[in-house]
JSON list of C-alpha atoms in Angstrom, two decimals:
[
{"chain": "A", "resi": 1, "resn": "UNK", "atom": "CA", "xyz": [71.64, 93.79, 104.87]},
{"chain": "A", "resi": 2, "resn": "UNK", "atom": "CA", "xyz": [72.13, 90.06, 105.40]},
{"chain": "A", "resi": 3, "resn": "UNK", "atom": "CA", "xyz": [75.20, 89.40, 103.24]},
{"chain": "A", "resi": 4, "resn": "UNK", "atom": "CA", "xyz": [77.42, 92.24, 104.47]},
{"chain": "A", "resi": 5, "resn": "UNK", "atom": "CA", "xyz": [77.72, 93.05, 108.16]},
{"chain": "A", "resi": 6, "resn": "UNK", "atom": "CA", "xyz": [76.92, 96.51, 109.44]},
{"chain": "A", "resi": 7, "resn": "UNK", "atom": "CA", "xyz": [80.35, 96.53, 111.10]},
{"chain": "A", "resi": 8, "resn": "UNK", "atom": "CA", "xyz": [82.08, 96.17, 107.73]},
{"chain": "A", "resi": 9, "resn": "UNK", "atom": "CA", "xyz": [79.97, 98.92, 106.19]},
{"chain": "A", "resi": 10, "resn": "UNK", "atom": "CA", "xyz": [80.61, 101.16, 109.21]},
{"chain": "A", "resi": 11, "resn": "UNK", "atom": "CA", "xyz": [84.37, 100.62, 108.90]},
{"chain": "A", "resi": 12, "resn": "UNK", "atom": "CA", "xyz": [84.21, 101.54, 105.22]},
{"chain": "A", "resi": 13, "resn": "UNK", "atom": "CA", "xyz": [82.16, 104.66, 105.94]},
{"chain": "A", "resi": 14, "resn": "UNK", "atom": "CA", "xyz": [84.63, 105.81, 108.59]},
{"chain": "A", "resi": 15, "resn": "UNK", "atom": "CA", "xyz": [87.45, 105.33, 106.10]},
{"chain": "A", "resi": 16, "resn": "UNK", "atom": "CA", "xyz": [85.45, 107.20, 103.45]},
{"chain": "A", "resi": 17, "resn": "UNK", "atom": "CA", "xyz": [84.85, 110.08, 105.86]},
{"chain": "A", "resi": 18, "resn": "UNK", "atom": "CA", "xyz": [88.48, 110.29, 106.96]},
{"chain": "A", "resi": 19, "resn": "UNK", "atom": "CA", "xyz": [90.18, 109.79, 103.59]},
{"chain": "A", "resi": 20, "resn": "UNK", "atom": "CA", "xyz": [87.67, 110.72, 100.91]},
{"chain": "A", "resi": 21, "resn": "UNK", "atom": "CA", "xyz": [86.44, 108.53, 98.08]},
{"chain": "A", "resi": 22, "resn": "UNK", "atom": "CA", "xyz": [89.57, 108.17, 95.97]},
{"chain": "A", "resi": 23, "resn": "UNK", "atom": "CA", "xyz": [92.00, 107.67, 98.86]},
{"chain": "A", "resi": 24, "resn": "UNK", "atom": "CA", "xyz": [89.70, 105.11, 100.50]},
{"chain": "A", "resi": 25, "resn": "UNK", "atom": "CA", "xyz": [90.26, 102.87, 97.47]},
{"chain": "A", "resi": 26, "resn": "UNK", "atom": "CA", "xyz": [93.77, 103.79, 96.35]},
{"chain": "A", "resi": 27, "resn": "UNK", "atom": "CA", "xyz": [95.90, 101.29, 98.29]},
{"chain": "A", "resi": 28, "resn": "UNK", "atom": "CA", "xyz": [93.87, 98.20, 97.51]},
{"chain": "A", "resi": 29, "resn": "UNK", "atom": "CA", "xyz": [95.55, 95.45, 95.53]},
{"chain": "A", "resi": 30, "resn": "UNK", "atom": "CA", "xyz": [92.32, 94.78, 93.67]},
{"chain": "A", "resi": 31, "resn": "UNK", "atom": "CA", "xyz": [90.47, 97.63, 92.05]},
{"chain": "A", "resi": 32, "resn": "UNK", "atom": "CA", "xyz": [86.76, 98.11, 92.65]},
{"chain": "A", "resi": 33, "resn": "UNK", "atom": "CA", "xyz": [84.71, 97.95, 89.45]},
{"chain": "A", "resi": 34, "resn": "UNK", "atom": "CA", "xyz": [83.74, 101.21, 87.85]},
{"chain": "A", "resi": 35, "resn": "UNK", "atom": "CA", "xyz": [80.05, 100.42, 88.40]},
{"chain": "A", "resi": 36, "resn": "UNK", "atom": "CA", "xyz": [80.54, 99.89, 92.15]},
{"chain": "A", "resi": 37, "resn": "UNK", "atom": "CA", "xyz": [82.70, 103.01, 92.40]},
{"chain": "A", "resi": 38, "resn": "UNK", "atom": "CA", "xyz": [80.14, 105.13, 90.53]},
{"chain": "A", "resi": 39, "resn": "UNK", "atom": "CA", "xyz": [77.30, 103.77, 92.67]},
{"chain": "A", "resi": 40, "resn": "UNK", "atom": "CA", "xyz": [78.94, 104.63, 96.01]},
{"chain": "A", "resi": 41, "resn": "UNK", "atom": "CA", "xyz": [80.04, 107.97, 94.61]},
{"chain": "A", "resi": 42, "resn": "UNK", "atom": "CA", "xyz": [76.46, 108.78, 93.56]},
{"chain": "A", "resi": 43, "resn": "UNK", "atom": "CA", "xyz": [75.28, 108.13, 97.12]},
{"chain": "A", "resi": 44, "resn": "UNK", "atom": "CA", "xyz": [77.73, 110.46, 98.85]},
{"chain": "A", "resi": 45, "resn": "UNK", "atom": "CA", "xyz": [78.89, 112.97, 96.21]},
{"chain": "A", "resi": 46, "resn": "UNK", "atom": "CA", "xyz": [77.20, 115.46, 93.93]},
{"chain": "A", "resi": 47, "resn": "UNK", "atom": "CA", "xyz": [79.28, 117.13, 91.23]},
{"chain": "A", "resi": 48, "resn": "UNK", "atom": "CA", "xyz": [82.51, 115.95, 92.93]},
{"chain": "A", "resi": 49, "resn": "UNK", "atom": "CA", "xyz": [81.52, 117.61, 96.21]},
{"chain": "A", "resi": 50, "resn": "UNK", "atom": "CA", "xyz": [80.57, 115.62, 99.33]},
{"chain": "A", "resi": 51, "resn": "UNK", "atom": "CA", "xyz": [76.86, 115.57, 100.12]},
{"chain": "A", "resi": 52, "resn": "UNK", "atom": "CA", "xyz": [75.60, 116.80, 103.50]},
{"chain": "A", "resi": 53, "resn": "UNK", "atom": "CA", "xyz": [75.79, 113.40, 105.26]},
{"chain": "A", "resi": 54, "resn": "UNK", "atom": "CA", "xyz": [79.40, 112.87, 104.18]},
{"chain": "A", "resi": 55, "resn": "UNK", "atom": "CA", "xyz": [80.36, 116.40, 105.23]},
{"chain": "A", "resi": 56, "resn": "UNK", "atom": "CA", "xyz": [78.85, 115.72, 108.64]},
{"chain": "A", "resi": 57, "resn": "UNK", "atom": "CA", "xyz": [80.72, 112.42, 108.86]},
{"chain": "A", "resi": 58, "resn": "UNK", "atom": "CA", "xyz": [83.96, 114.14, 107.89]},
{"chain": "A", "resi": 59, "resn": "UNK", "atom": "CA", "xyz": [83.51, 116.48, 110.84]},
{"chain": "A", "resi": 60, "resn": "UNK", "atom": "CA", "xyz": [82.95, 113.57, 113.25]},
{"chain": "A", "resi": 61, "resn": "UNK", "atom": "CA", "xyz": [83.68, 110.15, 111.64]},
{"chain": "A", "resi": 62, "resn": "UNK", "atom": "CA", "xyz": [82.87, 108.18, 114.81]},
{"chain": "A", "resi": 63, "resn": "UNK", "atom": "CA", "xyz": [79.42, 109.76, 115.36]},
{"chain": "A", "resi": 64, "resn": "UNK", "atom": "CA", "xyz": [77.00, 106.82, 115.68]},
{"chain": "A", "resi": 65, "resn": "UNK", "atom": "CA", "xyz": [73.96, 108.79, 114.52]},
{"chain": "A", "resi": 66, "resn": "UNK", "atom": "CA", "xyz": [75.69, 110.06, 111.38]},
{"chain": "A", "resi": 67, "resn": "UNK", "atom": "CA", "xyz": [77.03, 106.59, 110.62]},
{"chain": "A", "resi": 68, "resn": "UNK", "atom": "CA", "xyz": [73.56, 105.16, 111.06]},
{"chain": "A", "resi": 69, "resn": "UNK", "atom": "CA", "xyz": [72.17, 107.73, 108.61]},
{"chain": "A", "resi": 70, "resn": "UNK", "atom": "CA", "xyz": [74.86, 106.89, 106.04]},
{"chain": "A", "resi": 71, "resn": "UNK", "atom": "CA", "xyz": [74.15, 103.17, 106.44]},
{"chain": "A", "resi": 72, "resn": "UNK", "atom": "CA", "xyz": [70.45, 103.93, 105.90]},
{"chain": "A", "resi": 73, "resn": "UNK", "atom": "CA", "xyz": [71.32, 105.65, 102.62]},
{"chain": "A", "resi": 74, "resn": "UNK", "atom": "CA", "xyz": [73.16, 102.52, 101.48]},
{"chain": "A", "resi": 75, "resn": "UNK", "atom": "CA", "xyz": [70.33, 100.24, 102.65]},
{"chain": "A", "resi": 76, "resn": "UNK", "atom": "CA", "xyz": [67.68, 102.33, 100.90]},
{"chain": "A", "resi": 77, "resn": "UNK", "atom": "CA", "xyz": [69.65, 102.20, 97.68]},
{"chain": "A", "resi": 78, "resn": "UNK", "atom": "CA", "xyz": [69.98, 98.41, 97.94]},
{"chain": "A", "resi": 79, "resn": "UNK", "atom": "CA", "xyz": [66.25, 98.09, 98.60]},
{"chain": "A", "resi": 80, "resn": "UNK", "atom": "CA", "xyz": [65.58, 100.05, 95.40]},
{"chain": "A", "resi": 81, "resn": "UNK", "atom": "CA", "xyz": [67.87, 97.81, 93.34]},
{"chain": "A", "resi": 82, "resn": "UNK", "atom": "CA", "xyz": [69.21, 94.50, 94.67]},
{"chain": "A", "resi": 83, "resn": "UNK", "atom": "CA", "xyz": [72.10, 94.67, 92.19]},
{"chain": "A", "resi": 84, "resn": "UNK", "atom": "CA", "xyz": [73.65, 97.27, 94.48]},
{"chain": "A", "resi": 85, "resn": "UNK", "atom": "CA", "xyz": [74.08, 94.61, 97.17]},
{"chain": "A", "resi": 86, "resn": "UNK", "atom": "CA", "xyz": [76.77, 93.04, 94.98]},
{"chain": "A", "resi": 87, "resn": "UNK", "atom": "CA", "xyz": [78.44, 96.45, 94.70]},
{"chain": "A", "resi": 88, "resn": "UNK", "atom": "CA", "xyz": [78.65, 97.00, 98.46]},
{"chain": "A", "resi": 89, "resn": "UNK", "atom": "CA", "xyz": [79.95, 93.45, 98.88]},
{"chain": "A", "resi": 90, "resn": "UNK", "atom": "CA", "xyz": [82.63, 94.11, 96.27]},
{"chain": "A", "resi": 91, "resn": "UNK", "atom": "CA", "xyz": [83.57, 97.42, 97.88]},
{"chain": "A", "resi": 92, "resn": "UNK", "atom": "CA", "xyz": [83.92, 95.85, 101.32]},
{"chain": "A", "resi": 93, "resn": "UNK", "atom": "CA", "xyz": [85.96, 92.91, 100.01]},
{"chain": "A", "resi": 94, "resn": "UNK", "atom": "CA", "xyz": [88.33, 95.01, 97.89]},
{"chain": "A", "resi": 95, "resn": "UNK", "atom": "CA", "xyz": [88.81, 98.02, 100.12]},
{"chain": "A", "resi": 96, "resn": "UNK", "atom": "CA", "xyz": [92.09, 97.74, 102.04]},
{"chain": "A", "resi": 97, "resn": "UNK", "atom": "CA", "xyz": [91.62, 96.73, 105.64]},
{"chain": "A", "resi": 98, "resn": "UNK", "atom": "CA", "xyz": [93.11, 98.79, 108.43]},
{"chain": "A", "resi": 99, "resn": "UNK", "atom": "CA", "xyz": [95.39, 96.72, 110.60]},
{"chain": "A", "resi": 100, "resn": "UNK", "atom": "CA", "xyz": [96.56, 97.69, 114.03]},
{"chain": "A", "resi": 101, "resn": "UNK", "atom": "CA", "xyz": [100.08, 96.81, 115.03]},
{"chain": "A", "resi": 102, "resn": "UNK", "atom": "CA", "xyz": [101.31, 96.97, 118.59]},
{"chain": "A", "resi": 103, "resn": "UNK", "atom": "CA", "xyz": [105.03, 96.72, 119.19]},
{"chain": "A", "resi": 104, "resn": "UNK", "atom": "CA", "xyz": [107.40, 97.25, 122.08]},
{"chain": "A", "resi": 105, "resn": "UNK", "atom": "CA", "xyz": [104.69, 97.23, 124.73]},
{"chain": "A", "resi": 106, "resn": "UNK", "atom": "CA", "xyz": [105.13, 95.33, 127.97]},
{"chain": "A", "resi": 107, "resn": "UNK", "atom": "CA", "xyz": [101.33, 95.11, 128.33]},
{"chain": "A", "resi": 108, "resn": "UNK", "atom": "CA", "xyz": [100.71, 92.99, 125.22]},
{"chain": "A", "resi": 109, "resn": "UNK", "atom": "CA", "xyz": [101.47, 89.31, 124.93]},
{"chain": "A", "resi": 110, "resn": "UNK", "atom": "CA", "xyz": [102.14, 88.05, 121.42]},
{"chain": "A", "resi": 111, "resn": "UNK", "atom": "CA", "xyz": [103.65, 84.69, 122.29]},
{"chain": "A", "resi": 112, "resn": "UNK", "atom": "CA", "xyz": [102.93, 81.47, 124.12]},
{"chain": "A", "resi": 113, "resn": "UNK", "atom": "CA", "xyz": [101.36, 81.85, 127.56]},
{"chain": "A", "resi": 114, "resn": "UNK", "atom": "CA", "xyz": [102.01, 78.33, 128.83]},
{"chain": "A", "resi": 115, "resn": "UNK", "atom": "CA", "xyz": [103.43, 78.84, 132.34]},
{"chain": "A", "resi": 116, "resn": "UNK", "atom": "CA", "xyz": [103.35, 75.16, 133.34]},
{"chain": "A", "resi": 117, "resn": "UNK", "atom": "CA", "xyz": [101.34, 76.07, 136.42]},
{"chain": "A", "resi": 118, "resn": "UNK", "atom": "CA", "xyz": [103.31, 79.17, 137.38]},
{"chain": "A", "resi": 119, "resn": "UNK", "atom": "CA", "xyz": [102.20, 82.77, 137.70]},
{"chain": "A", "resi": 120, "resn": "UNK", "atom": "CA", "xyz": [101.58, 84.89, 134.64]},
{"chain": "A", "resi": 121, "resn": "UNK", "atom": "CA", "xyz": [101.40, 88.70, 134.65]},
{"chain": "A", "resi": 122, "resn": "UNK", "atom": "CA", "xyz": [101.06, 91.32, 131.97]},
{"chain": "A", "resi": 123, "resn": "UNK", "atom": "CA", "xyz": [102.28, 94.81, 132.87]},
{"chain": "A", "resi": 124, "resn": "UNK", "atom": "CA", "xyz": [103.66, 96.13, 136.10]},
{"chain": "A", "resi": 125, "resn": "UNK", "atom": "CA", "xyz": [100.80, 95.81, 138.57]},
{"chain": "A", "resi": 126, "resn": "UNK", "atom": "CA", "xyz": [98.49, 93.28, 136.99]},
{"chain": "A", "resi": 127, "resn": "UNK", "atom": "CA", "xyz": [96.14, 91.81, 139.59]},
{"chain": "A", "resi": 128, "resn": "UNK", "atom": "CA", "xyz": [97.37, 94.00, 142.45]}
]
């Protein structure tokens, strides 16, 4: 899968496992095309019910083996029809990204670290 990184696909699959198909797409500013939506749905759902691999991922979304199997399903589909590569690219680009925000922590620096040659510490016992 040269155009889309495995990391991006893995992040999408974790989101799909945790939220389900419709919720994984619902907060995006841009909507995924119906063709791309139907393609990914056909890979992981049958008659509106999650297929075995998705059920297993829902039980343990961080399981590397299950994620690898789900990625293989996507890769096999793309190998069968290269048009699907455009669909996965569209899905990755338009699916909302999860952003982590850290606030009010004394162990995170979010500003300038220029100490003009002085000591710099993060946290209470850094370096001790």
